[in-house]
């Protein structure tokens, strides 16, 4: 267990992991990763007992005013955790001395929802100043986001610290993209200590939210890494998508990733994959890729059994939220404003 954990930070190149991948791929059904720092469920019990209520109330308002906000917060949490661990680094604004992650190519124009976190942070700073980290706020807010649009509940271990650093370069290498092939995506999850099962379940997050034209253009106009011929977008669906996303321009125009129930957290994302109608290529790869032996089985399972999907999603979200970069906890702080490190 220890050696896997250590290797997480030792392997700089994903390609090295790919060499090991075949062994993992056929043997691992769940991650053996464990977080180092002492996260606990009652971390704020004495210092800020109302933290969970405050986050929930604000997330209720945010999701009620626009259900899309649930998707924005969930994605922010994912992009936080995959870059130097769940340390609030994604929330930092650019300054003269710091090039934040927000403008890294994989995040630019794609991450939103920061104001929701500012609001929650302000309330918590009035209630219990200097106590609750932005990383913890984001982790709890993501859990509440899922719950509020119909998804499962899970307990969130707390006690993360906020980083004083950002991972601009890591945002480019660690985050999966729409055009990544299946093996590349699996390797990026294994690098974080997450299994193939975690990856397929967490991809179910795409049951809510939108993707921009720039991320599905290659898919609808045929210029993508076709791995088998069995992933037809139905003609009508394709026609609609093409009318929303022209071959050139309109990069930021959006379409729902789950056109069946875009604002509901359910398992229809997997039904869509079974029909070959995944909006972004990397999602469809879970079912259609020539390497999709294990992932195809999981897609079918979650399509048939929403309870199994919810249980695994909750378990995998805890693992995602526990990803840590040990340095953050040594040098970490509780930011007073999520956008800037404390002076
Ligand atoms: C498996 C690899 C993944 C890939 C390749 C991927 C890629 C993407 C892409 C390309 C988009 C559209 C972004 C845009 O066009 O602006 C997106 C949206 C989204 N992703 Fe993922 N993602 C992955 C995993 C995850 C995970 C693990 C989560 C959360 C647990 C997540 C949550 C979301 C959400 C909620 C949205 C919608 C955001 C919105 O509505 O603005 N994704 N993802």
Short mmCIF file of C-alpha atoms in Angstrom, two decimals, residues 4 10 28 32 34 50 87 92 102 121 134 136 138 142 152 157 162 180 196 220 223 235 244 250 271 275 283 299 309:
data_model
loop_
_atom_site.label_atom_id
_atom_site.label_comp_id
_atom_site.label_asym_id
_atom_site.label_seq_id
_atom_site.Cartn_x
_atom_site.Cartn_y
_atom_site.Cartn_z
CA UNK A 4 1.77 2.50 -4.43
CA UNK A 10 7.58 9.38 -8.10
CA UNK A 28 -7.64 -4.05 -9.76
CA UNK A 32 -5.77 0.71 -2.60
CA UNK A 34 -5.33 5.84 1.33
CA UNK A 50 -22.51 25.00 11.72
CA UNK A 87 -6.12 21.74 -1.76
CA UNK A 92 -6.61 30.83 -6.77
CA UNK A 102 -7.91 28.79 -14.03
CA UNK A 121 -16.50 31.38 2.35
CA UNK A 134 -11.57 26.41 0.95
CA UNK A 136 -13.06 21.49 2.56
CA UNK A 138 -15.45 22.78 -2.10
CA UNK A 142 -19.68 19.07 -4.33
CA UNK A 152 -26.50 9.88 -3.49
CA UNK A 157 -14.08 13.49 5.87
CA UNK A 162 -5.39 25.12 1.36
CA UNK A 180 -8.02 11.28 -24.61
CA UNK A 196 -10.80 1.62 -13.32
CA UNK A 220 -19.80 14.95 -34.43
CA UNK A 223 -12.50 13.56 -36.93
CA UNK A 235 -29.17 10.73 -37.12
CA UNK A 244 -25.70 23.70 -32.23
CA UNK A 250 -18.94 29.00 -31.81
CA UNK A 271 -27.95 4.41 -21.10
CA UNK A 275 -26.84 3.71 -27.45
CA UNK A 283 -17.10 9.04 -22.52
CA UNK A 299 -21.16 0.72 -18.05
CA UNK A 309 -23.99 3.20 -9.55
#
